[in-house]
Every structure is written in C-alpha cells, then in structure tokens.
C-alpha cells in the first residue's frame, strides 16, 4: 500500500491561496496522509518570512526594546495568520494562541521556542483546514542532552503516536522538537525537511514528497546557466556531493533517515504539481543511461596552501605532520592535491583567514618546508554523475570544454569511485567554466 509523507516549504504556505493549493494537492491523493508544514514564507521578494519575524521578536524582547517595537513586529505576524484563516473561510479564533505565544516570548521562553511558533501555528491551521489530526512536534520529536536529534526515541514514540491515528491524516509541524529538560528546540534553518524525513520513516511511508517552489534540482545553478534542465533522478550519494558544493534545495540532514530506510524523496513544485520533479533514490543504474553527468555545482572562496619540500615523496609521516598542523587549528581541508615534492592543502578562505598567520608560522616551525606559498581566490567546481563511472573520455570532455572557454584549470581531483571530478579555477572564471561544462554535456540546453 502506498503511504506518503508530504512536507510543504514556507513558500508553499505563504498565504491563504497557497494553503488552498496545498489542500488540493493533499486531497487529490488519499495516500498523502502525513503532512509536515513549514512556517509561512515570503509572498514576494521583499516580504519577510514569519520565522525571521519571530527571531526578531525574540531579539527585541531580550534587548528590552520599547513595547511598541515588539508589538509592531508581532502584530504583522498575527495579521498574516488572521488573513490566512479568513481567506480559508475557517471558523477558528486564533486569538488565544497568539496571546499565549506573545506572553511566553516576552516572559520566559527561549529563542528556539519563539522561532518554532511559525510552524506550530501553520500546523494547527492546516490540520483544521484539511480535517486532519494535529500532533504537536514537541510530543514526538526528541533531542538528546547534546542537542542532537535522538532518532531512536523519536522513531519509537512517533511510530506509536502515528499508529494511534490510524487511517486519519495527521499534520505534524516541522522544524522543532523537545529537549530532555522540556524546552523547545529547533533544527538549524530549513529544518522542516528533517522533520519530514523522520515522519516518513516513522510512518512507514513509501515516498517522501518535499514540496517547494521549484520543479526539482537543476543540473546547474540557474543564476549561471539560463533555464537549466531539471534532474529527473539522482542518487543520495550524488546529491550529497552536489549539496556539499553549494547546490541547495534540501536540508542536508534530511537525507539520512530516509536513505537508510530506502524511502525515495520526490522534490515537487506546489505551483506546478503536474511536473514530475526530481526523484532522489538509493540507486538508479539504468535511468538516464545516455546522460553522463547528473549535475554541476561549485563555490568560490577557497585558498591553497602549497608546501614544497625536497624528497617529500620518500619521507614517511610528512603528510601526517602537515595535516596535524591544520588539525591543531581546527581547520578542515577540502582537497589535498600533491606533486612529487609538493603538497597542497585546499581550504575555505573565511575559515583559514582568522588563523592564517599562526598556521603558516606553525608549518614553518614543524615542517621546515623549502617553500611555503598561499594562493587565494580559488573556486571549486564539482561535476557529478553516476554515468561517469567507467565512461571513457569524460575527464577529457570536462577539461577540453573548460580550456576551449579560455579558462585555466588550477587544480584537479577525481575520487577513485569516479562519481565526481572536482576542478579548481580562478574565481573570475567560475561562471564561464560552469557554463562551458554544462553545454558540453547538454548542448541542446
Ligand atoms: N521556518 C524555518 C526556516 O525558515 C524552517 C523551515 O522552513 O524548514 O528556516
């Protein structure tokens, strides 16, 4: 039997009209039984998300700002929920909830509690609108003492709670849960995705639909390539590689609960429900077999520290000593390209910046290198695709296209699993290189 968990992002619930669309989507498929909403997001570019306004209310309350400053922001929040309720034609008086929350933020509740109320109120309204049961996340999503999700307890108690509701649909607000001491805690921003993933697991869903404002993951960043293709199917591993390199649609922690249970995630567009979206799966051996690459992502802002030392190749323990220096300063490295007598460490410039002088002094002192140079302004590009495995000539096509575009490649790294090729180029060449690779593999656009 098909059972679906459906999570709707803030842009899908920004006003009453969007709540209606969400209602239509849920009602059009009886297997959409478990619903996880975000807080209402922006209605237009310069609008403000409810979550951001709640953080602002908390800040104002703690800074002892004049009451009017708090009230003016809080009133906007109240107005948005009232408009949604009115637009949906619901006979529900939300005043009591709004008063209670205001009082709690002003008097005792923490920052996470304040932020979480966006999802909480969305959940109550959506449950009433759908005629579904409401299950408060603070009764079923548990964090441990260390602040990390207590998956075991959560899955156990959430499974039992969802069973109690049988065939009836359930709404569980995203983004928050409870600490052992009884205070509300949120995941990091965008964390309703994580709630959706846990609900999918605990409810035994066969599919986790994540509804947003785009029709799936794009092969490349649409700010760089015009109208890039949507990725039809992507594996969890490919997605990890692309997300790490900057492609963002899903919260990265949302992948693990469903991946381990083999539940696919379907990224769908609330405004275009007929679009198939992107399917994220454990394995996709035959799909898109003609397609060599799945996606291209990248980031600017990397530095390369290059250590030169004669006879480095035969000096056992050299690499370890170099890395120990970075470890000592709490710096994680991205890549380690090396030559015979040189070793380069690629790391994020903003992180390195704060410790640069100390790290270089320490390297000089511990390693006694013949040369020690730092180059900033590197951009990294990841070309990812399960289709690259054993496909001859892919690297040549990637490098050829970049060089034909007149871009110099400063670093190359390919994992032996052949799932990705990483290249480093100067930041000024980043966009040009991404475009060149995209059109090499998708010449038709
Ligand atoms: N509303 C929260 C945020 O803006 C969580 C979410 O939307 O997933 O980050």
Short mmCIF file of N, CA, C and O in Angstrom, two decimals, residues 203-259:
data_model
loop_
_atom_site.label_atom_id
_atom_site.label_comp_id
_atom_site.label_asym_id
_atom_site.label_seq_id
_atom_site.Cartn_x
_atom_site.Cartn_y
_atom_site.Cartn_z
N UNK A 203 6.39 6.71 9.88
CA UNK A 203 5.04 6.37 9.41
C UNK A 203 5.06 5.21 8.42
O UNK A 203 4.01 4.79 7.94
N UNK A 204 6.26 4.73 8.11
CA UNK A 204 6.37 3.64 7.13
C UNK A 204 5.96 4.10 5.74
O UNK A 204 5.41 3.34 4.94
N UNK A 205 6.23 5.36 5.43
CA UNK A 205 5.85 5.89 4.11
C UNK A 205 6.66 5.21 3.01
O UNK A 205 7.82 4.83 3.21
N UNK A 206 6.03 5.11 1.85
CA UNK A 206 6.74 4.55 0.70
C UNK A 206 7.40 5.67 -0.11
O UNK A 206 8.24 5.41 -0.96
N UNK A 207 6.99 6.91 0.16
CA UNK A 207 7.58 8.04 -0.56
C UNK A 207 7.53 9.28 0.34
O UNK A 207 6.55 9.50 1.05
N UNK A 208 8.60 10.07 0.27
CA UNK A 208 8.63 11.35 0.98
C UNK A 208 8.60 12.44 -0.09
O UNK A 208 9.56 12.63 -0.81
N UNK A 209 7.45 13.12 -0.18
CA UNK A 209 7.35 14.22 -1.15
C UNK A 209 7.71 15.54 -0.46
O UNK A 209 7.11 15.88 0.56
N UNK A 210 8.65 16.24 -1.03
CA UNK A 210 9.08 17.51 -0.47
C UNK A 210 8.67 18.61 -1.44
O UNK A 210 9.25 18.77 -2.50
N UNK A 211 7.60 19.33 -1.07
CA UNK A 211 7.01 20.32 -1.97
C UNK A 211 7.60 21.70 -1.75
O UNK A 211 7.64 22.19 -0.62
N UNK A 212 8.04 22.33 -2.84
CA UNK A 212 8.72 23.60 -2.72
C UNK A 212 8.31 24.51 -3.88
O UNK A 212 7.23 24.35 -4.44
N UNK A 213 9.17 25.49 -4.21
CA UNK A 213 8.78 26.41 -5.28
C UNK A 213 9.57 26.22 -6.56
O UNK A 213 9.59 27.09 -7.42
N UNK A 214 10.26 25.09 -6.68
CA UNK A 214 10.95 24.77 -7.94
C UNK A 214 10.59 23.33 -8.32
O UNK A 214 10.25 22.52 -7.46
N UNK A 215 10.73 23.04 -9.61
CA UNK A 215 10.33 21.70 -10.08
C UNK A 215 11.45 20.68 -9.93
O UNK A 215 11.58 19.78 -10.75
N UNK A 216 12.29 20.83 -8.92
CA UNK A 216 13.33 19.84 -8.67
C UNK A 216 14.71 20.47 -8.68
O UNK A 216 14.85 21.69 -8.74
N UNK A 217 15.72 19.61 -8.60
CA UNK A 217 17.10 20.09 -8.67
C UNK A 217 17.45 20.39 -10.12
O UNK A 217 17.13 19.61 -11.01
N UNK A 218 18.16 21.45 -10.33
CA UNK A 218 18.61 21.77 -11.68
C UNK A 218 20.01 21.16 -11.89
O UNK A 218 20.78 21.03 -10.94
N UNK A 219 20.30 20.90 -13.15
CA UNK A 219 21.63 20.36 -13.47
C UNK A 219 22.71 21.38 -13.07
O UNK A 219 23.80 21.00 -12.63
N UNK A 220 22.42 22.67 -13.22
CA UNK A 220 23.38 23.70 -12.81
C UNK A 220 22.61 24.86 -12.20
O UNK A 220 21.38 24.93 -12.32
N UNK A 221 23.31 25.77 -11.57
CA UNK A 221 22.69 26.91 -10.92
C UNK A 221 22.02 27.82 -11.96
O UNK A 221 22.69 28.31 -12.87
N UNK A 222 20.71 28.06 -11.83
CA UNK A 222 20.02 28.89 -12.83
C UNK A 222 20.50 30.34 -12.86
O UNK A 222 20.20 31.06 -13.80
N UNK A 223 21.27 30.75 -11.84
CA UNK A 223 21.82 32.11 -11.90
C UNK A 223 23.03 32.14 -12.84
O UNK A 223 23.51 33.19 -13.23
N UNK A 224 23.52 30.95 -13.21
CA UNK A 224 24.70 30.90 -14.10
C UNK A 224 24.29 30.42 -15.49
O UNK A 224 24.70 30.98 -16.50
N UNK A 225 23.47 29.36 -15.54
CA UNK A 225 23.04 28.81 -16.84
C UNK A 225 21.55 29.16 -17.00
O UNK A 225 20.76 28.93 -16.08
N UNK A 226 21.18 29.67 -18.16
CA UNK A 226 19.76 30.02 -18.38
C UNK A 226 18.92 28.76 -18.48
O UNK A 226 19.26 27.85 -19.25
N UNK A 227 17.82 28.73 -17.77
CA UNK A 227 16.90 27.59 -17.83
C UNK A 227 17.56 26.23 -17.87
O UNK A 227 17.35 25.45 -18.79
N UNK A 228 18.34 25.91 -16.86
CA UNK A 228 18.99 24.59 -16.88
C UNK A 228 17.96 23.47 -16.78
O UNK A 228 16.85 23.68 -16.29
N UNK A 229 18.32 22.30 -17.27
CA UNK A 229 17.42 21.15 -17.17
C UNK A 229 17.21 20.75 -15.71
O UNK A 229 18.10 20.93 -14.88
N UNK A 230 16.07 20.14 -15.47
CA UNK A 230 15.81 19.58 -14.14
C UNK A 230 16.37 18.16 -14.12
O UNK A 230 16.28 17.44 -15.12
N UNK A 231 16.95 17.77 -13.02
CA UNK A 231 17.47 16.41 -12.88
C UNK A 231 16.28 15.49 -12.59
O UNK A 231 15.56 15.70 -11.61
N UNK A 232 16.08 14.48 -13.41
CA UNK A 232 14.94 13.59 -13.23
C UNK A 232 15.13 12.66 -12.06
O UNK A 232 14.24 12.45 -11.24
N UNK A 233 16.34 12.10 -11.99
CA UNK A 233 16.60 11.13 -10.94
C UNK A 233 18.04 11.29 -10.47
O UNK A 233 18.94 11.43 -11.29
N UNK A 234 18.23 11.26 -9.18
CA UNK A 234 19.57 11.46 -8.63
C UNK A 234 19.72 10.52 -7.44
O UNK A 234 18.74 10.24 -6.75
N UNK A 235 20.93 10.00 -7.24
CA UNK A 235 21.11 9.11 -6.09
C UNK A 235 21.46 9.96 -4.86
O UNK A 235 21.91 11.09 -4.97
N UNK A 236 21.26 9.36 -3.69
CA UNK A 236 21.59 10.07 -2.46
C UNK A 236 23.05 10.51 -2.46
O UNK A 236 23.40 11.59 -2.02
N UNK A 237 23.92 9.64 -2.99
CA UNK A 237 25.35 9.98 -2.96
C UNK A 237 25.66 11.15 -3.87
O UNK A 237 26.43 12.04 -3.53
N UNK A 238 25.05 11.15 -5.05
CA UNK A 238 25.27 12.28 -5.95
C UNK A 238 24.78 13.57 -5.31
O UNK A 238 25.40 14.62 -5.41
N UNK A 239 23.64 13.45 -4.65
CA UNK A 239 23.05 14.63 -4.02
C UNK A 239 23.96 15.17 -2.93
O UNK A 239 24.14 16.39 -2.79
N UNK A 240 24.56 14.28 -2.17
CA UNK A 240 25.49 14.71 -1.12
C UNK A 240 26.63 15.52 -1.74
O UNK A 240 27.01 16.57 -1.24
N UNK A 241 27.16 15.00 -2.83
CA UNK A 241 28.30 15.68 -3.48
C UNK A 241 27.87 17.07 -3.96
O UNK A 241 28.56 18.05 -3.75
N UNK A 242 26.70 17.13 -4.59
CA UNK A 242 26.25 18.42 -5.14
C UNK A 242 25.88 19.39 -4.03
O UNK A 242 26.20 20.57 -4.09
N UNK A 243 25.21 18.89 -2.99
CA UNK A 243 24.79 19.78 -1.89
C UNK A 243 26.02 20.32 -1.19
O UNK A 243 26.07 21.50 -0.84
N UNK A 244 27.00 19.47 -1.00
CA UNK A 244 28.21 19.91 -0.31
C UNK A 244 28.86 21.06 -1.06
O UNK A 244 29.40 21.98 -0.49
N UNK A 245 28.76 20.98 -2.37
CA UNK A 245 29.39 22.00 -3.20
C UNK A 245 28.45 23.16 -3.48
O UNK A 245 28.64 23.90 -4.44
N UNK A 246 27.40 23.29 -2.73
CA UNK A 246 26.65 24.53 -2.83
C UNK A 246 25.25 24.43 -3.41
O UNK A 246 24.49 25.38 -3.31
N UNK A 247 24.89 23.32 -4.05
CA UNK A 247 23.53 23.22 -4.58
C UNK A 247 22.59 23.05 -3.39
O UNK A 247 22.80 22.18 -2.56
N UNK A 248 21.58 23.91 -3.27
CA UNK A 248 20.75 23.78 -2.08
C UNK A 248 19.27 23.73 -2.45
O UNK A 248 18.79 24.57 -3.18
N UNK A 249 18.59 22.74 -1.97
CA UNK A 249 17.13 22.67 -2.05
C UNK A 249 16.66 21.99 -0.77
O UNK A 249 15.69 22.39 -0.16
N UNK A 250 17.42 21.00 -0.35
CA UNK A 250 17.04 20.20 0.82
C UNK A 250 18.04 20.42 1.95
O UNK A 250 19.23 20.57 1.70
N UNK A 251 17.55 20.40 3.19
CA UNK A 251 18.45 20.43 4.35
C UNK A 251 19.28 19.16 4.32
O UNK A 251 18.75 18.07 4.15
N UNK A 252 20.59 19.29 4.51
CA UNK A 252 21.42 18.09 4.31
C UNK A 252 21.14 16.97 5.32
O UNK A 252 21.29 15.79 4.98
N UNK A 253 20.69 17.30 6.52
CA UNK A 253 20.41 16.24 7.49
C UNK A 253 19.14 15.47 7.17
O UNK A 253 18.82 14.48 7.82
N UNK A 254 18.39 15.94 6.18
CA UNK A 254 17.12 15.26 5.89
C UNK A 254 17.34 14.01 5.05
O UNK A 254 16.42 13.23 4.86
N UNK A 255 18.54 13.83 4.57
CA UNK A 255 18.77 12.69 3.68
C UNK A 255 18.91 11.38 4.47
O UNK A 255 18.39 10.35 4.07
N UNK A 256 19.58 11.46 5.63
CA UNK A 256 19.96 10.22 6.31
C UNK A 256 18.80 9.32 6.76
O UNK A 256 18.82 8.13 6.47
N UNK A 257 17.78 9.86 7.46
CA UNK A 257 16.72 8.94 7.93
C UNK A 257 16.07 8.15 6.79
O UNK A 257 15.89 6.94 6.91
N UNK A 258 15.75 8.81 5.69
CA UNK A 258 15.06 8.09 4.62
C UNK A 258 16.01 7.22 3.79
O UNK A 258 15.64 6.16 3.33
N UNK A 259 17.23 7.69 3.65
CA UNK A 259 18.18 6.91 2.85
C UNK A 259 18.38 5.52 3.48
O UNK A 259 18.35 4.51 2.80
#
